[in-house]
PDB file of C-alpha atoms in Angstrom:
ATOM      1  CA  MET A   3      17.836  98.820 119.268  1.00  0.00           C
ATOM      2  CA  ARG A   4      20.656  99.766 121.350  1.00  0.00           C
ATOM      3  CA  VAL A   5      21.757  97.236 123.847  1.00  0.00           C
ATOM      4  CA  ASP A   6      22.742  98.458 127.258  1.00  0.00           C
ATOM      5  CA  LYS A   7      26.422  97.388 127.966  1.00  0.00           C
ATOM      6  CA  ARG A   8      26.071  98.661 131.572  1.00  0.00           C
ATOM      7  CA  ARG A   9      26.198  96.405 134.789  1.00  0.00           C
ATOM      8  CA  MET A  10      26.920  97.004 138.460  1.00  0.00           C
ATOM      9  CA  CYS A  11      29.856  96.323 140.138  1.00  0.00           C
ATOM     10  CA  PRO A  12      28.959  93.553 142.858  1.00  0.00           C
ATOM     11  CA  HIS A  13      31.556  95.284 145.264  1.00  0.00           C
ATOM     12  CA  CYS A  14      31.176  98.940 145.180  1.00  0.00           C
ATOM     13  CA  ARG A  15      27.952  99.153 143.085  1.00  0.00           C
ATOM     14  CA  ALA A  16      29.249 101.569 140.596  1.00  0.00           C
ATOM     15  CA  PHE A  17      28.174 101.137 137.080  1.00  0.00           C
ATOM     16  CA  VAL A  18      30.796  99.430 134.681  1.00  0.00           C
ATOM     17  CA  THR A  19      30.521  98.027 131.279  1.00  0.00           C
ATOM     18  CA  THR A  20      29.890  94.376 130.572  1.00  0.00           C
ATOM     19  CA  SER A  21      33.368  94.181 129.182  1.00  0.00           C
ATOM     20  CA  ASP A  22      35.295  95.194 132.348  1.00  0.00           C
ATOM     21  CA  LYS A  23      36.921  92.484 134.099  1.00  0.00           C
ATOM     22  CA  VAL A  24      38.236  94.697 136.803  1.00  0.00           C
ATOM     23  CA  CYS A  25      36.186  97.614 138.452  1.00  0.00           C
ATOM     24  CA  PRO A  26      37.583 100.860 137.561  1.00  0.00           C
ATOM     25  CA  TYR A  27      36.524 102.368 140.683  1.00  0.00           C
ATOM     26  CA  CYS A  28      37.387  99.921 143.381  1.00  0.00           C
ATOM     27  CA  ASP A  29      39.895  97.677 141.498  1.00  0.00           C
ATOM     28  CA  ALA A  30      37.922  94.612 142.471  1.00  0.00           C
ATOM     29  CA  ALA A  31      37.826  91.611 140.051  1.00  0.00           C
ATOM     30  CA  ILE A  32      34.351  91.170 138.219  1.00  0.00           C
ATOM     31  CA  GLY A  33      33.146  87.602 137.337  1.00  0.00           C
ATOM     32  CA  PRO A  34      30.892  86.795 134.549  1.00  0.00           C
ATOM     33  CA  ARG A  35      27.327  87.581 134.963  1.00  0.00           C
ATOM     34  CA  ALA A  36      24.733  84.854 135.972  1.00  0.00           C
ATOM     35  CA  ILE A  37      22.967  84.781 132.700  1.00  0.00           C
ATOM     36  CA  ASP A  38      26.422  84.249 130.980  1.00  0.00           C
ATOM     37  CA  VAL A  39      27.102  81.179 132.881  1.00  0.00           C
ATOM     38  CA  ARG A  40      23.622  79.631 133.366  1.00  0.00           C
ATOM     39  CA  LYS A  41      23.601  76.269 131.857  1.00  0.00           C
ATOM     40  CA  PRO A  42      21.842  75.979 128.448  1.00  0.00           C
ATOM     41  CA  ASP A  43      19.612  73.049 129.501  1.00  0.00           C
ATOM     42  CA  ASP A  44      18.105  74.882 132.512  1.00  0.00           C
ATOM     43  CA  ILE A  45      14.223  74.789 131.769  1.00  0.00           C
ATOM     44  CA  ALA A  46      12.149  77.833 133.243  1.00  0.00           C
ATOM     45  CA  GLY A  47      14.859  79.393 135.006  1.00  0.00           C
ATOM     46  CA  GLY A  48      15.608  76.253 136.866  1.00  0.00           C
ATOM     47  CA  LEU A  49      12.462  75.707 138.301  1.00  0.00           C
ATOM     48  CA  ILE A  50      12.152  72.361 136.294  1.00  0.00           C
ATOM     49  CA  PRO A  51      15.317  70.107 136.810  1.00  0.00           C
ATOM     50  CA  HIS A  52      17.827  69.400 134.180  1.00  0.00           C
ATOM     51  CA  ALA A  53      16.851  66.865 131.631  1.00  0.00           C
ATOM     52  CA  ARG A  54      19.645  64.185 131.570  1.00  0.00           C
ATOM     53  CA  PHE A  55      19.900  61.423 128.950  1.00  0.00           C
ATOM     54  CA  VAL A  56      19.472  58.314 131.018  1.00  0.00           C
ATOM     55  CA  THR A  57      16.944  59.872 132.922  1.00  0.00           C
ATOM     56  CA  MET A  58      14.822  60.583 129.658  1.00  0.00           C
ATOM     57  CA  LEU A  59      15.478  57.328 128.212  1.00  0.00           C
ATOM     58  CA  LEU A  60      14.051  55.386 131.175  1.00  0.00           C
ATOM     59  CA  MET A  61      11.082  57.692 131.005  1.00  0.00           C
ATOM     60  CA  VAL A  62      10.544  56.865 127.253  1.00  0.00           C
ATOM     61  CA  VAL A  63      10.784  53.248 127.750  1.00  0.00           C
ATOM     62  CA  ASN A  64       8.331  53.432 130.798  1.00  0.00           C
ATOM     63  CA  SER A  65       6.042  55.555 128.780  1.00  0.00           C
ATOM     64  CA  GLY A  66       6.090  53.147 125.875  1.00  0.00           C
ATOM     65  CA  LEU A  67       5.450  50.110 128.114  1.00  0.00           C
ATOM     66  CA  PHE A  68       2.756  51.904 129.943  1.00  0.00           C
ATOM     67  CA  ALA A  69       0.755  52.507 126.709  1.00  0.00           C
ATOM     68  CA  ALA A  70       1.459  49.055 125.422  1.00  0.00           C
ATOM     69  CA  THR A  71      -0.185  47.481 128.670  1.00  0.00           C
ATOM     70  CA  VAL A  72      -3.003  49.842 128.694  1.00  0.00           C
ATOM     71  CA  ILE A  73      -3.904  49.036 124.986  1.00  0.00           C
ATOM     72  CA  TYR A  74      -3.525  45.240 125.587  1.00  0.00           C
ATOM     73  CA  SER A  75      -5.655  45.507 128.630  1.00  0.00           C
ATOM     74  CA  MET A  76      -8.384  47.263 126.923  1.00  0.00           C
ATOM     75  CA  ASN A  77      -8.333  44.671 124.102  1.00  0.00           C
ATOM     76  CA  ARG A  78      -8.906  41.986 126.803  1.00  0.00           C
ATOM     77  CA  GLY A  79     -12.088  43.843 127.788  1.00  0.00           C
ATOM     78  CA  ASN A  80     -10.835  46.207 130.753  1.00  0.00           C
ATOM     79  CA  SER A  81     -12.360  49.710 129.935  1.00  0.00           C
ATOM     80  CA  GLY A  82     -10.785  51.037 132.985  1.00  0.00           C
ATOM     81  CA  ALA A  83      -7.334  50.119 131.779  1.00  0.00           C
ATOM     82  CA  VAL A  84      -5.837  53.553 131.974  1.00  0.00           C
ATOM     83  CA  THR A  85      -6.587  53.858 135.841  1.00  0.00           C
ATOM     84  CA  ASN A  86      -6.036  50.157 136.541  1.00  0.00           C
ATOM     85  CA  VAL A  87      -4.224  47.741 134.167  1.00  0.00           C
ATOM     86  CA  ASP A  88      -5.256  44.302 135.199  1.00  0.00           C
ATOM     87  CA  PRO A  89      -2.909  42.147 136.819  1.00  0.00           C
ATOM     88  CA  LEU A  90      -2.912  39.275 134.319  1.00  0.00           C
ATOM     89  CA  THR A  91      -1.600  41.962 131.693  1.00  0.00           C
ATOM     90  CA  LEU A  92       1.150  42.945 134.082  1.00  0.00           C
ATOM     91  CA  VAL A  93       2.340  39.447 134.605  1.00  0.00           C
ATOM     92  CA  LEU A  94       2.099  38.708 130.853  1.00  0.00           C
ATOM     93  CA  PHE A  95       4.479  41.851 130.343  1.00  0.00           C
ATOM     94  CA  GLY A  96       6.961  40.690 132.868  1.00  0.00           C
ATOM     95  CA  GLY A  97       5.692  41.781 136.154  1.00  0.00           C
ATOM     96  CA  LYS A  98       7.005  40.374 139.562  1.00  0.00           C
ATOM     97  CA  PHE A  99       5.387  37.122 140.316  1.00  0.00           C
ATOM     98  CA  THR A 100       7.056  35.090 142.912  1.00  0.00           C
ATOM     99  CA  ARG A 101       5.967  31.760 141.782  1.00  0.00           C
ATOM    100  CA  LEU A 102       7.084  32.348 138.346  1.00  0.00           C
ATOM    101  CA  ILE A 103      10.326  33.827 139.445  1.00  0.00           C
ATOM    102  CA  PHE A 104      11.322  30.948 142.032  1.00  0.00           C
ATOM    103  CA  GLY A 105       9.308  28.222 140.635  1.00  0.00           C
ATOM    104  CA  ASN A 106      10.182  28.662 137.025  1.00  0.00           C
ATOM    105  CA  GLY A 107      13.451  30.767 137.199  1.00  0.00           C
ATOM    106  CA  GLU A 108      12.008  33.689 135.474  1.00  0.00           C
ATOM    107  CA  TYR A 109      14.576  35.844 137.305  1.00  0.00           C
ATOM    108  CA  TRP A 110      14.438  38.410 134.422  1.00  0.00           C
ATOM    109  CA  ARG A 111      11.127  39.601 135.979  1.00  0.00           C
ATOM    110  CA  LEU A 112      13.148  41.196 138.762  1.00  0.00           C
ATOM    111  CA  VAL A 113      14.374  43.731 136.055  1.00  0.00           C
ATOM    112  CA  THR A 114      11.289  44.160 133.687  1.00  0.00           C
ATOM    113  CA  ALA A 115       8.867  44.491 136.571  1.00  0.00           C
ATOM    114  CA  GLY A 116      10.697  47.943 137.149  1.00  0.00           C
ATOM    115  CA  PHE A 117       9.546  49.221 133.884  1.00  0.00           C
ATOM    116  CA  LEU A 118       5.743  48.592 134.203  1.00  0.00           C
ATOM    117  CA  HIS A 119       2.982  50.606 136.185  1.00  0.00           C
ATOM    118  CA  ALA A 120      -0.510  49.662 137.359  1.00  0.00           C
ATOM    119  CA  GLY A 121      -2.286  52.948 136.102  1.00  0.00           C
ATOM    120  CA  ILE A 122      -1.971  56.407 135.201  1.00  0.00           C
ATOM    121  CA  ILE A 123      -1.614  57.818 138.707  1.00  0.00           C
ATOM    122  CA  HIS A 124       0.886  55.156 139.559  1.00  0.00           C
ATOM    123  CA  PHE A 125       2.916  56.139 136.335  1.00  0.00           C
ATOM    124  CA  GLY A 126       2.448  59.919 136.606  1.00  0.00           C
ATOM    125  CA  MET A 127       3.823  60.078 140.214  1.00  0.00           C
ATOM    126  CA  ASN A 128       6.731  57.772 139.516  1.00  0.00           C
ATOM    127  CA  SER A 129       7.544  59.620 136.164  1.00  0.00           C
ATOM    128  CA  TRP A 130       7.564  62.954 138.053  1.00  0.00           C
ATOM    129  CA  VAL A 131      10.010  61.840 140.831  1.00  0.00           C
ATOM    130  CA  LEU A 132      12.119  60.005 138.119  1.00  0.00           C
ATOM    131  CA  TYR A 133      12.466  63.381 136.169  1.00  0.00           C
ATOM    132  CA  ASP A 134      13.247  65.389 139.216  1.00  0.00           C
ATOM    133  CA  LEU A 135      15.387  62.804 141.035  1.00  0.00           C
ATOM    134  CA  GLY A 136      17.028  61.054 138.153  1.00  0.00           C
ATOM    135  CA  ALA A 137      18.293  64.564 137.074  1.00  0.00           C
ATOM    136  CA  ASN A 138      20.069  65.013 140.348  1.00  0.00           C
ATOM    137  CA  VAL A 139      21.673  61.570 140.731  1.00  0.00           C
ATOM    138  CA  GLU A 140      22.827  61.614 136.939  1.00  0.00           C
ATOM    139  CA  GLU A 141      24.481  64.938 137.455  1.00  0.00           C
ATOM    140  CA  ALA A 142      26.221  63.841 140.674  1.00  0.00           C
ATOM    141  CA  PHE A 143      27.332  60.442 139.706  1.00  0.00           C
ATOM    142  CA  GLY A 144      27.298  60.371 135.624  1.00  0.00           C
ATOM    143  CA  SER A 145      25.656  58.348 133.368  1.00  0.00           C
ATOM    144  CA  ALA A 146      27.414  54.954 133.863  1.00  0.00           C
ATOM    145  CA  ARG A 147      26.923  55.180 137.572  1.00  0.00           C
ATOM    146  CA  MET A 148      23.225  56.105 137.313  1.00  0.00           C
ATOM    147  CA  ILE A 149      22.638  53.114 135.240  1.00  0.00           C
ATOM    148  CA  ALA A 150      24.505  50.777 137.673  1.00  0.00           C
ATOM    149  CA  ILE A 151      22.550  52.293 140.645  1.00  0.00           C
ATOM    150  CA  TYR A 152      18.991  52.077 139.105  1.00  0.00           C
ATOM    151  CA  PHE A 153      19.744  48.638 137.678  1.00  0.00           C
ATOM    152  CA  VAL A 154      20.763  47.141 141.008  1.00  0.00           C
ATOM    153  CA  SER A 155      18.168  49.086 143.103  1.00  0.00           C
ATOM    154  CA  THR A 156      15.400  47.552 140.901  1.00  0.00           C
ATOM    155  CA  VAL A 157      16.842  43.996 140.929  1.00  0.00           C
ATOM    156  CA  LEU A 158      17.323  43.950 144.717  1.00  0.00           C
ATOM    157  CA  GLY A 159      14.067  45.727 145.312  1.00  0.00           C
ATOM    158  CA  PHE A 160      11.986  43.244 143.504  1.00  0.00           C
ATOM    159  CA  LEU A 161      14.065  40.330 144.940  1.00  0.00           C
ATOM    160  CA  ALA A 162      13.270  41.474 148.286  1.00  0.00           C
ATOM    161  CA  SER A 163       9.546  41.824 147.366  1.00  0.00           C
ATOM    162  CA  SER A 164       9.710  38.341 146.093  1.00  0.00           C
ATOM    163  CA  TRP A 165      11.117  36.987 149.368  1.00  0.00           C
ATOM    164  CA  TRP A 166       8.406  39.022 151.533  1.00  0.00           C
ATOM    165  CA  SER A 167       5.107  38.469 149.520  1.00  0.00           C
ATOM    166  CA  GLN A 168       3.576  36.241 146.801  1.00  0.00           C
ATOM    167  CA  ALA A 169       1.567  39.220 145.449  1.00  0.00           C
ATOM    168  CA  PRO A 170       2.229  40.447 141.763  1.00  0.00           C
ATOM    169  CA  SER A 171       4.319  43.813 141.861  1.00  0.00           C
ATOM    170  CA  VAL A 172       5.388  46.224 139.475  1.00  0.00           C
ATOM    171  CA  GLY A 173       6.861  50.045 139.332  1.00  0.00           C
ATOM    172  CA  ALA A 174       9.712  52.265 139.066  1.00  0.00           C
ATOM    173  CA  SER A 175       9.713  53.007 142.802  1.00  0.00           C
ATOM    174  CA  ALA A 176      12.340  50.296 143.665  1.00  0.00           C
ATOM    175  CA  GLY A 177      14.819  51.985 141.290  1.00  0.00           C
ATOM    176  CA  LEU A 178      13.430  55.467 142.678  1.00  0.00           C
ATOM    177  CA  PHE A 179      14.369  54.644 146.093  1.00  0.00           C
ATOM    178  CA  GLY A 180      17.679  53.463 145.093  1.00  0.00           C
ATOM    179  CA  LEU A 181      18.418  56.867 143.448  1.00  0.00           C
ATOM    180  CA  ILE A 182      17.268  58.393 146.982  1.00  0.00           C
ATOM    181  CA  GLY A 183      19.646  55.911 148.629  1.00  0.00           C
ATOM    182  CA  ALA A 184      22.448  56.971 146.360  1.00  0.00           C
ATOM    183  CA  MET A 185      22.139  60.657 147.272  1.00  0.00           C
ATOM    184  CA  ILE A 186      22.005  59.898 151.026  1.00  0.00           C
ATOM    185  CA  ALA A 187      25.508  58.069 150.211  1.00  0.00           C
ATOM    186  CA  TYR A 188      26.803  61.134 148.296  1.00  0.00           C
ATOM    187  CA  GLY A 189      25.810  63.238 151.232  1.00  0.00           C
ATOM    188  CA  MET A 190      27.438  61.132 153.764  1.00  0.00           C
ATOM    189  CA  GLN A 191      30.525  60.801 151.675  1.00  0.00           C
ATOM    190  CA  HIS A 192      31.137  64.600 151.546  1.00  0.00           C
ATOM    191  CA  GLN A 193      31.808  65.978 155.123  1.00  0.00           C
ATOM    192  CA  THR A 194      30.802  69.581 154.309  1.00  0.00           C
ATOM    193  CA  LEU A 195      27.599  71.677 155.187  1.00  0.00           C
ATOM    194  CA  MET A 196      26.307  71.029 151.416  1.00  0.00           C
ATOM    195  CA  GLY A 197      26.826  67.317 152.018  1.00  0.00           C
ATOM    196  CA  GLN A 198      24.885  67.346 155.349  1.00  0.00           C
ATOM    197  CA  MET A 199      22.182  69.265 153.496  1.00  0.00           C
ATOM    198  CA  ILE A 200      21.852  66.605 150.771  1.00  0.00           C
ATOM    199  CA  LYS A 201      21.794  63.940 153.171  1.00  0.00           C
ATOM    200  CA  THR A 202      19.171  65.501 155.524  1.00  0.00           C
ATOM    201  CA  HIS A 203      17.034  66.313 152.307  1.00  0.00           C
ATOM    202  CA  TYR A 204      17.021  62.889 150.885  1.00  0.00           C
ATOM    203  CA  SER A 205      16.813  60.916 154.348  1.00  0.00           C
ATOM    204  CA  ARG A 206      13.554  62.821 154.581  1.00  0.00           C
ATOM    205  CA  TRP A 207      12.377  61.732 151.067  1.00  0.00           C
ATOM    206  CA  ALA A 208      13.220  58.125 152.197  1.00  0.00           C
ATOM    207  CA  MET A 209      11.406  58.454 155.615  1.00  0.00           C
ATOM    208  CA  TYR A 210       8.325  59.915 154.164  1.00  0.00           C
ATOM    209  CA  GLY A 211       7.980  57.205 151.451  1.00  0.00           C
ATOM    210  CA  LEU A 212       8.529  54.433 153.816  1.00  0.00           C
ATOM    211  CA  ILE A 213       6.055  55.910 156.380  1.00  0.00           C
ATOM    212  CA  ILE A 214       3.357  56.153 153.759  1.00  0.00           C
ATOM    213  CA  GLY A 215       3.923  52.743 152.642  1.00  0.00           C
ATOM    214  CA  LEU A 216       3.840  51.406 156.155  1.00  0.00           C
ATOM    215  CA  LEU A 217       0.716  53.154 157.146  1.00  0.00           C
ATOM    216  CA  GLY A 218      -1.254  51.153 154.389  1.00  0.00           C
ATOM    217  CA  PHE A 219      -3.292  53.804 152.902  1.00  0.00           C
ATOM    218  CA  LEU A 220      -1.775  52.841 149.511  1.00  0.00           C
ATOM    219  CA  PRO A 221      -1.042  49.330 147.884  1.00  0.00           C
ATOM    220  CA  ILE A 222       2.665  50.198 148.080  1.00  0.00           C
ATOM    221  CA  ASP A 223       5.377  47.589 147.913  1.00  0.00           C
ATOM    222  CA  ASN A 224       7.210  48.231 151.207  1.00  0.00           C
ATOM    223  CA  ALA A 225       9.736  45.426 150.502  1.00  0.00           C
ATOM    224  CA  ALA A 226      10.754  46.514 147.142  1.00  0.00           C
ATOM    225  CA  HIS A 227      11.378  50.419 148.457  1.00  0.00           C
ATOM    226  CA  ILE A 228      13.580  49.060 151.281  1.00  0.00           C
ATOM    227  CA  GLY A 229      15.424  46.701 149.041  1.00  0.00           C
ATOM    228  CA  GLY A 230      15.891  49.520 146.406  1.00  0.00           C
ATOM    229  CA  LEU A 231      16.960  51.946 148.976  1.00  0.00           C
ATOM    230  CA  ALA A 232      19.700  49.618 150.271  1.00  0.00           C
ATOM    231  CA  GLY A 233      20.824  48.655 146.712  1.00  0.00           C
ATOM    232  CA  GLY A 234      21.124  52.309 145.690  1.00  0.00           C
ATOM    233  CA  PHE A 235      23.147  53.263 148.847  1.00  0.00           C
ATOM    234  CA  GLY A 236      25.383  50.299 148.550  1.00  0.00           C
ATOM    235  CA  VAL A 237      26.383  50.969 144.799  1.00  0.00           C
ATOM    236  CA  ALA A 238      26.705  54.552 145.342  1.00  0.00           C
ATOM    237  CA  TRP A 239      28.945  54.263 148.466  1.00  0.00           C
ATOM    238  CA  LEU A 240      31.181  51.804 146.389  1.00  0.00           C
ATOM    239  CA  ALA A 241      31.276  53.862 143.297  1.00  0.00           C
ATOM    240  CA  GLY A 242      31.788  57.289 144.621  1.00  0.00           C
ATOM    241  CA  VAL A 243      31.502  60.170 142.204  1.00  0.00           C
ATOM    242  CA  PRO A 244      33.298  60.234 138.655  1.00  0.00           C
ATOM    243  CA  MET A 245      36.937  61.222 138.604  1.00  0.00           C
ATOM    244  CA  SER A 246      38.544  62.307 135.220  1.00  0.00           C
ATOM    245  CA  ALA A 247      41.382  60.195 133.753  1.00  0.00           C
ATOM    246  CA  HIS A 248      40.969  57.622 136.766  1.00  0.00           C
ATOM    247  CA  PRO A 249      41.539  54.051 135.899  1.00  0.00           C
ATOM    248  CA  ARG A 250      38.319  52.878 137.468  1.00  0.00           C
ATOM    249  CA  GLU A 251      35.941  55.253 135.230  1.00  0.00           C
ATOM    250  CA  LEU A 252      36.374  52.709 132.438  1.00  0.00           C
ATOM    251  CA  THR A 253      35.498  49.838 134.934  1.00  0.00           C
ATOM    252  CA  TRP A 254      32.090  51.770 135.607  1.00  0.00           C
ATOM    253  CA  THR A 255      31.658  52.395 131.957  1.00  0.00           C
ATOM    254  CA  TYR A 256      31.848  48.525 131.312  1.00  0.00           C
ATOM    255  CA  ILE A 257      29.507  47.765 134.462  1.00  0.00           C
ATOM    256  CA  SER A 258      26.879  50.103 132.912  1.00  0.00           C
ATOM    257  CA  TYR A 259      27.249  48.255 129.567  1.00  0.00           C
ATOM    258  CA  LEU A 260      26.691  44.913 131.474  1.00  0.00           C
ATOM    259  CA  CYS A 261      23.457  46.589 133.037  1.00  0.00           C
ATOM    260  CA  VAL A 262      22.236  47.572 130.001  1.00  0.00           C
ATOM    261  CA  GLY A 263      22.895  44.271 128.331  1.00  0.00           C
ATOM    262  CA  LEU A 264      21.093  42.333 131.045  1.00  0.00           C
ATOM    263  CA  THR A 265      18.146  44.594 130.796  1.00  0.00           C
ATOM    264  CA  LEU A 266      17.912  44.185 127.001  1.00  0.00           C
ATOM    265  CA  VAL A 267      18.186  40.150 127.574  1.00  0.00           C
ATOM    266  CA  SER A 268      15.477  40.471 130.257  1.00  0.00           C
ATOM    267  CA  PHE A 269      13.136  42.044 127.839  1.00  0.00           C
ATOM    268  CA  VAL A 270      14.032  39.713 125.069  1.00  0.00           C
ATOM    269  CA  MET A 271      12.995  36.762 127.514  1.00  0.00           C
ATOM    270  CA  ALA A 272       9.966  38.706 128.643  1.00  0.00           C
ATOM    271  CA  GLY A 273       8.904  38.916 124.844  1.00  0.00           C
ATOM    272  CA  LEU A 274       9.424  35.445 124.198  1.00  0.00           C
ATOM    273  CA  ARG A 275       7.412  34.491 127.244  1.00  0.00           C
ATOM    274  CA  PHE A 276       4.768  36.672 126.172  1.00  0.00           C
ATOM    275  CA  VAL A 277       4.511  35.140 122.911  1.00  0.00           C
ATOM    276  CA  ALA A 278       4.391  31.645 124.181  1.00  0.00           C
ATOM    277  CA  ALA A 279       1.657  32.488 126.757  1.00  0.00           C
ATOM    278  CA  THR A 280      -0.596  34.415 124.361  1.00  0.00           C
ATOM    279  CA  SER A 281      -0.189  31.833 121.597  1.00  0.00           C
ATOM    280  CA  GLY A 282      -0.958  28.787 123.890  1.00  0.00           C
ATOM    281  CA  GLY A 283       2.460  27.674 124.099  1.00  0.00           C
TER     282      GLY A 283
END
């Protein structure tokens, strides 16, 4: 089969070959075709966001923990665990519970609570937002800053929730609001038309999310959302975007290592607490 090597000059609309760098008719420079510069990780022509490593890793961890809590809840006699994991299971797996955080010093719950979900709808909605929003934040700020933003937002979100309410709480939305706050900061720091559009777009995300929570139609942890939004905005404002060969890039790499390390320690503590609680210790 013969491949057609013709293309149209974007300036004079004459037909040229794909190997032409300058149009032989109007002498205008011809750039590469869109298909040749398209990123290989685009999915469905860009309709589905780029899949980034940290974003996908977070989704894998969330998925594994959701499956584990559903199975455990079912084994405890909760036949509707897929749609509604029982509160005791969530607390056993590391959910936010104010009395245990401030009374027993279990501050690791401020981290682990952000990886748990109360049901399939809760999990599904947060997963979709994370897949979409996480890809944008990771592309704008890089993996190291993305980790720091998500970690700090989750901790501050559940810290605010613990101060505000005694009720158990779980979910990735504290971290997700942190990612929204990061994109608002990104738009504010870039004094361009594109920056203004980014700030406006994500400010609407934040506003809609907070309004839905304040209306009270759904059991939403508004304090966690506000704390996460503030945390993400603050970290992103301080961090800025990656700059190649800049000394502070190594600093953010170390900060990301610290955040990952603290997350792993938190899950180890949660595992030890789970074993002690379920074994009668």
